Amino acid sequence: MNDLSIDLGKGLKLANPVLTASGTFGYGDEVSEVVDVNRFGGIVTKSLSLEPRIGNPPPRIVETPSGMINSIGLANIGLEAFLREKAPYLSQLSCKVIINIAARTEEEFCDVIKALDNEKWISAYEINVSCPNVKEGGIAFGTDPDVLRCLTRKLRDKTDRYLIVKLSPNVTNIAQMAEIVQECNADAVSMINTLYGAAIDIHTRKPKINTVIGGLSGPAIKPAALAHIIKAREVIDIPIIGIGGISNGEDVIEFMLAGASAVQLGTVNFYNPCAIYEILNFIEQYMTQYNLMSLQKIIGQALV
Amino acid sequence: MKCITIGTVQSNQKVADQIFFATIEVPEIARQCLPGQFVNIYFPGSVKLFPRPFSIAGVSGKSILILYKVIGSQTTLMSRWQTGRQVKLLGPLGNSFTISEDKSVEYVLLAGGVGAAPLMFFRDELAKKKIKPHFFIGAKTKSELPIIEDVKSDLIVTTDDGSKGLKGTVIEHFEDFIKNIRRPVSLNVCGPDSMMSALKNISFPDNVTINVSLEKTMACGLGLCQGCVVKTTSGKYNGHYALVCKDGPVFNLNDVEFDE
Ligand SMILES: Cc1cc2nc3c(=O)[nH]c(=O)nc-3n(C[C@H](O)[C@H](O)[C@H](O)COP(=O)(O)OP(=O)(O)OC[C@H]3O[C@@H](n4cnc5c(N)ncnc54)[C@H](O)[C@@H]3O)c2cc1C
Ligand SMILES: Cc1cc2nc3c(=O)[nH]c(=O)nc-3n(C[C@H](O)[C@H](O)[C@H](O)COP(=O)(O)O)c2cc1C
Ligand code: FES
C-alpha cells in the first residue's frame, strides 16, 4: 500500500495531497452526488465574508484558450448562513475542511476568524488576500508588502489554528510576499490565485466579462504557477500549497517536484468533476513505478 | 440523482438547416430525467474547457434525445458523431416544467427555433396524461424549423418570411391567440433572449402562469462556479442573482429580469 499522506506541519496531516481550490467546489454538498468528497485530502470552501455578498453582475465567466476568466466577485452566503446551512454537512466529512476567508478590512477578517475559532471541525484557514475581482480591499492586501505584513501579523495573533495565506501572482516579486508570510509565522502559503485576464467581443466591441479585467485560470496558467512556486521555494521553508491549471496526476507530481507539499484543483472541477479519481490512481502508479514509499519524499526534488 | 457517465450515440441526423437530432443511449439519465432538465456534454482534451449544456428533448427507451443547432466548435464536433460513438455526460441537471393539479389548465408551449427541445419532452409528458397542448414554433425561415408536424399537440408553425405556416414572428401570432383564451393557462417558453424580452412587454391576463427556460454560459452546470447567474426581481429570489444551472433553467417570468 502506497503512502500518499502528507504532513503539512503543526498537526495538519492530509490523507493525500489533493485539495479543492476555493470557489470551484462550492461547499462540497453541491457535488456530493457526483463525487465522493472524502476522496480528497481536504476541501477548501468558497471565500467566506462576514456579510453575504451577491457578487458581480453577469457576464461573469468566459472561456479562453485552455482556460477561463471569471469575475464572480466573491459571491457567498455570509458567515451566519454558512454556520447554519453548511456547517452541518462540512463537519461530518472525514477529509480535512479548510475555510477560505475574504474581507474588505482587517477587522472583518478578525471577526470571521473569531466566529469560526470555536468550530472544532475546521482544520485550517486560508486567507484570500488576492482576489482580482472586487474593487475594495481584496487584492490590495496581497499586492502591498506592508499591508500584507500587517494583516498576517494581526491574524497570527488572533488564532492558533493552521493559517494559510493565499498569494496573488499579480505582483512584481512573489518570493518577497511569501517571505513576509513566513516571517509573520503563518503556517503555509498557497499559490497562485488567478492571473489578470481580459477578452473582448470583436463584433460588439464589448468586454466579455462585466468587470473588463477578471481572473484567468485553468491549464493556460500552469507554467506561470510552477514558475512562481519555484521562486517562492528558494526563499521559504514553510509548506507551499500549489494551485494553477492542474488537470491530472502528472500535473500534481510536477507541482510537488517544483516544491509544493500539497495541491488544489480549481477549474478542472468544472470540466472533469471526477478528476480526483484519475489523479489518485496515477499517483499510486507513479509511486509504484519509482518505488516511492512515501509521497512526501518527492517534494521539491526537481533538479532545478 | 445526478451522475457522470458514458453514453453511446444511437443516431445523429440532420433534421433542418444546421439542426441535428441525436439519440444517446444512457439508461442512468433516461430513467430519471424530467422535461426542462438538461445534460452537460464533455469534450475531453479540447482547448475549449467548458462542457456544453443541452436540454433533454425526450426519452426513448434507454436513450435521451438531443435537438441541437450547430453554432460553433463543439456543436460542429457533435454534428460529426457517428453511431456507436461514446460520449461523456452529466445529468440530469436543473429543475423542470410542471404539470398542474388543476385539470382546467390549458397548456401552451412557445418555442423559438431549437428552443423547441425541452418543450418537445414536456409535450410527451403531457401526452401521457392525455393533455394536448397548443405548440407554437417559430423560426426565421422554413429551413430553420426543427419540427413542422406533430400528432401530440396542436402545432402552430410561424416563419418571419412566411415560407412555412403563418407569416410573422411567433410572438405576434401567440399574442393574438392568448387574447381569446378564457381558461387558466400554463405558458411554457424556450427561445432566444429577444423572445423572452418581447414576452416581458406583453400584458397577460392574471390567469396565465409563464415559465421560461433560460440559457446562460455555463462552466460547471452544478452550482459550483456561480457563473450562470440571472438577475431576479424582488419576488422569490429577493432581487439576488439566481443560478440558471441549479435554481433553473426554468423560471417564472415574473421572477427574472433581462435588461443586461
Ligand atoms: C440549459 C441550457 C440548455 C440548452 N439546450 C440547448 C438545446 O437543447 N439545443 C441547442 O442547440 N442548444 C442548447 N443550448 C445552447 C448550447 O449549449 C450552445 O449552443 C452550445 O454550448 C454552443 O457550443 P459551441 O462550442 O458549438 O459554440 P461556441 O463556439 O462556444 O459559441 C458560439 C456561441 O454560443 C454561445 N455559447 C457558448 N457556450 C455556451 C454555453 N455553455 N451556454 C450557452 N451559450 C453558449 C456563445 O456565447 C457564442 O455566441 C442550451 C444552453 C443551456 C444553458
Ligand atoms: C469561478 C472561480 C471562482 C473562484 N473563487 C475564488 C474564491 O472565492 N476565493 C479564492 O481564494 N479563489 C477563488 N478562485 C481561484 C481558485 O481558487 C484558484 O486559485 C485559481 O482558479 C487557479 O487554479 P486553477 O487554474 O486550478 O483553477 C476562483 C476561481 C474560479 C475559476
Ligand atoms: S454553471 Fe457553474 S454555477 Fe451554474
mmCIF file with all atom_site columns, C-alpha atoms in Angstrom, chain B residues 46-120:
data_model
loop_
_atom_site.group_PDB
_atom_site.id
_atom_site.type_symbol
_atom_site.label_atom_id
_atom_site.label_alt_id
_atom_site.label_comp_id
_atom_site.label_asym_id
_atom_site.label_entity_id
_atom_site.label_seq_id
_atom_site.pdbx_PDB_ins_code
_atom_site.Cartn_x
_atom_site.Cartn_y
_atom_site.Cartn_z
_atom_site.occupancy
_atom_site.B_iso_or_equiv
_atom_site.pdbx_formal_charge
_atom_site.auth_seq_id
_atom_site.auth_comp_id
_atom_site.auth_asym_id
_atom_site.auth_atom_id
_atom_site.pdbx_PDB_model_num
ATOM 1  C CA . SER B 1 46  ? -10.300 20.272 -26.095 1.00 0.00 ? 46  SER B CA 1
ATOM 2  C CA . VAL B 1 47  ? -8.696  23.698 -25.588 1.00 0.00 ? 47  VAL B CA 1
ATOM 3  C CA . LYS B 1 48  ? -12.272 24.830 -25.004 1.00 0.00 ? 48  LYS B CA 1
ATOM 4  C CA . LEU B 1 49  ? -12.741 23.604 -21.491 1.00 0.00 ? 49  LEU B CA 1
ATOM 5  C CA . PHE B 1 50  ? -16.402 24.088 -20.673 1.00 0.00 ? 50  PHE B CA 1
ATOM 6  C CA . PRO B 1 51  ? -18.840 21.238 -21.086 1.00 0.00 ? 51  PRO B CA 1
ATOM 7  C CA . ARG B 1 52  ? -21.835 22.211 -23.235 1.00 0.00 ? 52  ARG B CA 1
ATOM 8  C CA . PRO B 1 53  ? -25.372 22.148 -21.817 1.00 0.00 ? 53  PRO B CA 1
ATOM 9  C CA . PHE B 1 54  ? -28.238 20.684 -23.872 1.00 0.00 ? 54  PHE B CA 1
ATOM 10 C CA . SER B 1 55  ? -31.880 20.284 -22.961 1.00 0.00 ? 55  SER B CA 1
ATOM 11 C CA . ILE B 1 56  ? -33.255 16.781 -22.994 1.00 0.00 ? 56  ILE B CA 1
ATOM 12 C CA . ALA B 1 57  ? -35.715 16.755 -25.900 1.00 0.00 ? 57  ALA B CA 1
ATOM 13 C CA . GLY B 1 58  ? -37.288 13.446 -24.989 1.00 0.00 ? 58  GLY B CA 1
ATOM 14 C CA . VAL B 1 59  ? -36.726 9.882  -23.838 1.00 0.00 ? 59  VAL B CA 1
ATOM 15 C CA . SER B 1 60  ? -36.926 6.782  -25.949 1.00 0.00 ? 60  SER B CA 1
ATOM 16 C CA . GLY B 1 61  ? -36.358 3.559  -24.045 1.00 0.00 ? 61  GLY B CA 1
ATOM 17 C CA . LYS B 1 62  ? -32.889 3.749  -22.536 1.00 0.00 ? 62  LYS B CA 1
ATOM 18 C CA . SER B 1 63  ? -31.945 6.778  -24.631 1.00 0.00 ? 63  SER B CA 1
ATOM 19 C CA . ILE B 1 64  ? -32.272 10.520 -24.334 1.00 0.00 ? 64  ILE B CA 1
ATOM 20 C CA . LEU B 1 65  ? -32.891 12.748 -27.328 1.00 0.00 ? 65  LEU B CA 1
ATOM 21 C CA . ILE B 1 66  ? -30.950 15.941 -28.034 1.00 0.00 ? 66  ILE B CA 1
ATOM 22 C CA . LEU B 1 67  ? -32.060 18.530 -30.576 1.00 0.00 ? 67  LEU B CA 1
ATOM 23 C CA . TYR B 1 68  ? -29.190 20.886 -31.319 1.00 0.00 ? 68  TYR B CA 1
ATOM 24 C CA . LYS B 1 69  ? -28.148 23.671 -33.611 1.00 0.00 ? 69  LYS B CA 1
ATOM 25 C CA . VAL B 1 70  ? -24.618 23.903 -34.975 1.00 0.00 ? 70  VAL B CA 1
ATOM 26 C CA . ILE B 1 71  ? -23.359 27.348 -33.934 1.00 0.00 ? 71  ILE B CA 1
ATOM 27 C CA . GLY B 1 72  ? -19.706 26.880 -33.004 1.00 0.00 ? 72  GLY B CA 1
ATOM 28 C CA . SER B 1 73  ? -16.822 24.500 -32.486 1.00 0.00 ? 73  SER B CA 1
ATOM 29 C CA . GLN B 1 74  ? -18.300 21.903 -30.139 1.00 0.00 ? 74  GLN B CA 1
ATOM 30 C CA . THR B 1 75  ? -21.653 21.647 -31.872 1.00 0.00 ? 75  THR B CA 1
ATOM 31 C CA . THR B 1 76  ? -19.704 21.187 -35.119 1.00 0.00 ? 76  THR B CA 1
ATOM 32 C CA . LEU B 1 77  ? -17.880 18.258 -33.489 1.00 0.00 ? 77  LEU B CA 1
ATOM 33 C CA . MET B 1 78  ? -21.246 16.848 -32.412 1.00 0.00 ? 78  MET B CA 1
ATOM 34 C CA . SER B 1 79  ? -22.616 17.069 -35.941 1.00 0.00 ? 79  SER B CA 1
ATOM 35 C CA . ARG B 1 80  ? -19.900 14.580 -36.973 1.00 0.00 ? 80  ARG B CA 1
ATOM 36 C CA . TRP B 1 81  ? -20.783 11.993 -34.329 1.00 0.00 ? 81  TRP B CA 1
ATOM 37 C CA . GLN B 1 82  ? -21.283 8.527  -35.778 1.00 0.00 ? 82  GLN B CA 1
ATOM 38 C CA . THR B 1 83  ? -23.449 5.742  -34.389 1.00 0.00 ? 83  THR B CA 1
ATOM 39 C CA . GLY B 1 84  ? -21.581 3.893  -31.632 1.00 0.00 ? 84  GLY B CA 1
ATOM 40 C CA . ARG B 1 85  ? -19.584 6.924  -30.557 1.00 0.00 ? 85  ARG B CA 1
ATOM 41 C CA . GLN B 1 86  ? -19.070 7.197  -26.775 1.00 0.00 ? 86  GLN B CA 1
ATOM 42 C CA . VAL B 1 87  ? -19.947 10.488 -25.132 1.00 0.00 ? 87  VAL B CA 1
ATOM 43 C CA . LYS B 1 88  ? -19.245 11.680 -21.592 1.00 0.00 ? 88  LYS B CA 1
ATOM 44 C CA . LEU B 1 89  ? -22.328 13.166 -19.951 1.00 0.00 ? 89  LEU B CA 1
ATOM 45 C CA . LEU B 1 90  ? -23.508 14.623 -16.668 1.00 0.00 ? 90  LEU B CA 1
ATOM 46 C CA . GLY B 1 91  ? -27.161 14.749 -15.786 1.00 0.00 ? 91  GLY B CA 1
ATOM 47 C CA . PRO B 1 92  ? -29.958 15.168 -15.324 1.00 0.00 ? 92  PRO B CA 1
ATOM 48 C CA . LEU B 1 93  ? -29.338 18.770 -14.277 1.00 0.00 ? 93  LEU B CA 1
ATOM 49 C CA . GLY B 1 94  ? -31.590 21.615 -13.216 1.00 0.00 ? 94  GLY B CA 1
ATOM 50 C CA . ASN B 1 95  ? -35.289 21.865 -12.478 1.00 0.00 ? 95  ASN B CA 1
ATOM 51 C CA . SER B 1 96  ? -38.245 21.079 -14.717 1.00 0.00 ? 96  SER B CA 1
ATOM 52 C CA . PHE B 1 97  ? -41.548 22.214 -16.201 1.00 0.00 ? 97  PHE B CA 1
ATOM 53 C CA . THR B 1 98  ? -44.506 21.153 -14.112 1.00 0.00 ? 98  THR B CA 1
ATOM 54 C CA . ILE B 1 99  ? -47.992 19.844 -14.757 1.00 0.00 ? 99  ILE B CA 1
ATOM 55 C CA . SER B 1 100 ? -50.639 21.481 -12.592 1.00 0.00 ? 100 SER B CA 1
ATOM 56 C CA . GLU B 1 101 ? -53.039 19.604 -10.301 1.00 0.00 ? 101 GLU B CA 1
ATOM 57 C CA . ASP B 1 102 ? -55.768 21.812 -11.720 1.00 0.00 ? 102 ASP B CA 1
ATOM 58 C CA . LYS B 1 103 ? -57.448 19.864 -14.549 1.00 0.00 ? 103 LYS B CA 1
ATOM 59 C CA . SER B 1 104 ? -58.920 23.004 -16.146 1.00 0.00 ? 104 SER B CA 1
ATOM 60 C CA . VAL B 1 105 ? -55.468 24.394 -17.051 1.00 0.00 ? 105 VAL B CA 1
ATOM 61 C CA . GLU B 1 106 ? -54.727 24.755 -20.720 1.00 0.00 ? 106 GLU B CA 1
ATOM 62 C CA . TYR B 1 107 ? -51.096 24.243 -21.811 1.00 0.00 ? 107 TYR B CA 1
ATOM 63 C CA . VAL B 1 108 ? -49.365 26.447 -24.310 1.00 0.00 ? 108 VAL B CA 1
ATOM 64 C CA . LEU B 1 109 ? -45.810 25.779 -25.476 1.00 0.00 ? 109 LEU B CA 1
ATOM 65 C CA . LEU B 1 110 ? -43.899 28.570 -27.182 1.00 0.00 ? 110 LEU B CA 1
ATOM 66 C CA . ALA B 1 111 ? -40.607 27.836 -28.925 1.00 0.00 ? 111 ALA B CA 1
ATOM 67 C CA . GLY B 1 112 ? -38.121 29.803 -30.949 1.00 0.00 ? 112 GLY B CA 1
ATOM 68 C CA . GLY B 1 113 ? -36.048 27.520 -33.201 1.00 0.00 ? 113 GLY B CA 1
ATOM 69 C CA . VAL B 1 114 ? -34.176 24.793 -31.279 1.00 0.00 ? 114 VAL B CA 1
ATOM 70 C CA . GLY B 1 115 ? -35.845 26.163 -28.151 1.00 0.00 ? 115 GLY B CA 1
ATOM 71 C CA . ALA B 1 116 ? -38.378 23.510 -29.084 1.00 0.00 ? 116 ALA B CA 1
ATOM 72 C CA . ALA B 1 117 ? -36.110 20.884 -27.470 1.00 0.00 ? 117 ALA B CA 1
ATOM 73 C CA . PRO B 1 118 ? -37.281 20.929 -23.830 1.00 0.00 ? 118 PRO B CA 1
ATOM 74 C CA . LEU B 1 119 ? -40.868 21.636 -24.898 1.00 0.00 ? 119 LEU B CA 1
ATOM 75 C CA . MET B 1 120 ? -40.979 18.506 -27.057 1.00 0.00 ? 120 MET B CA 1
#
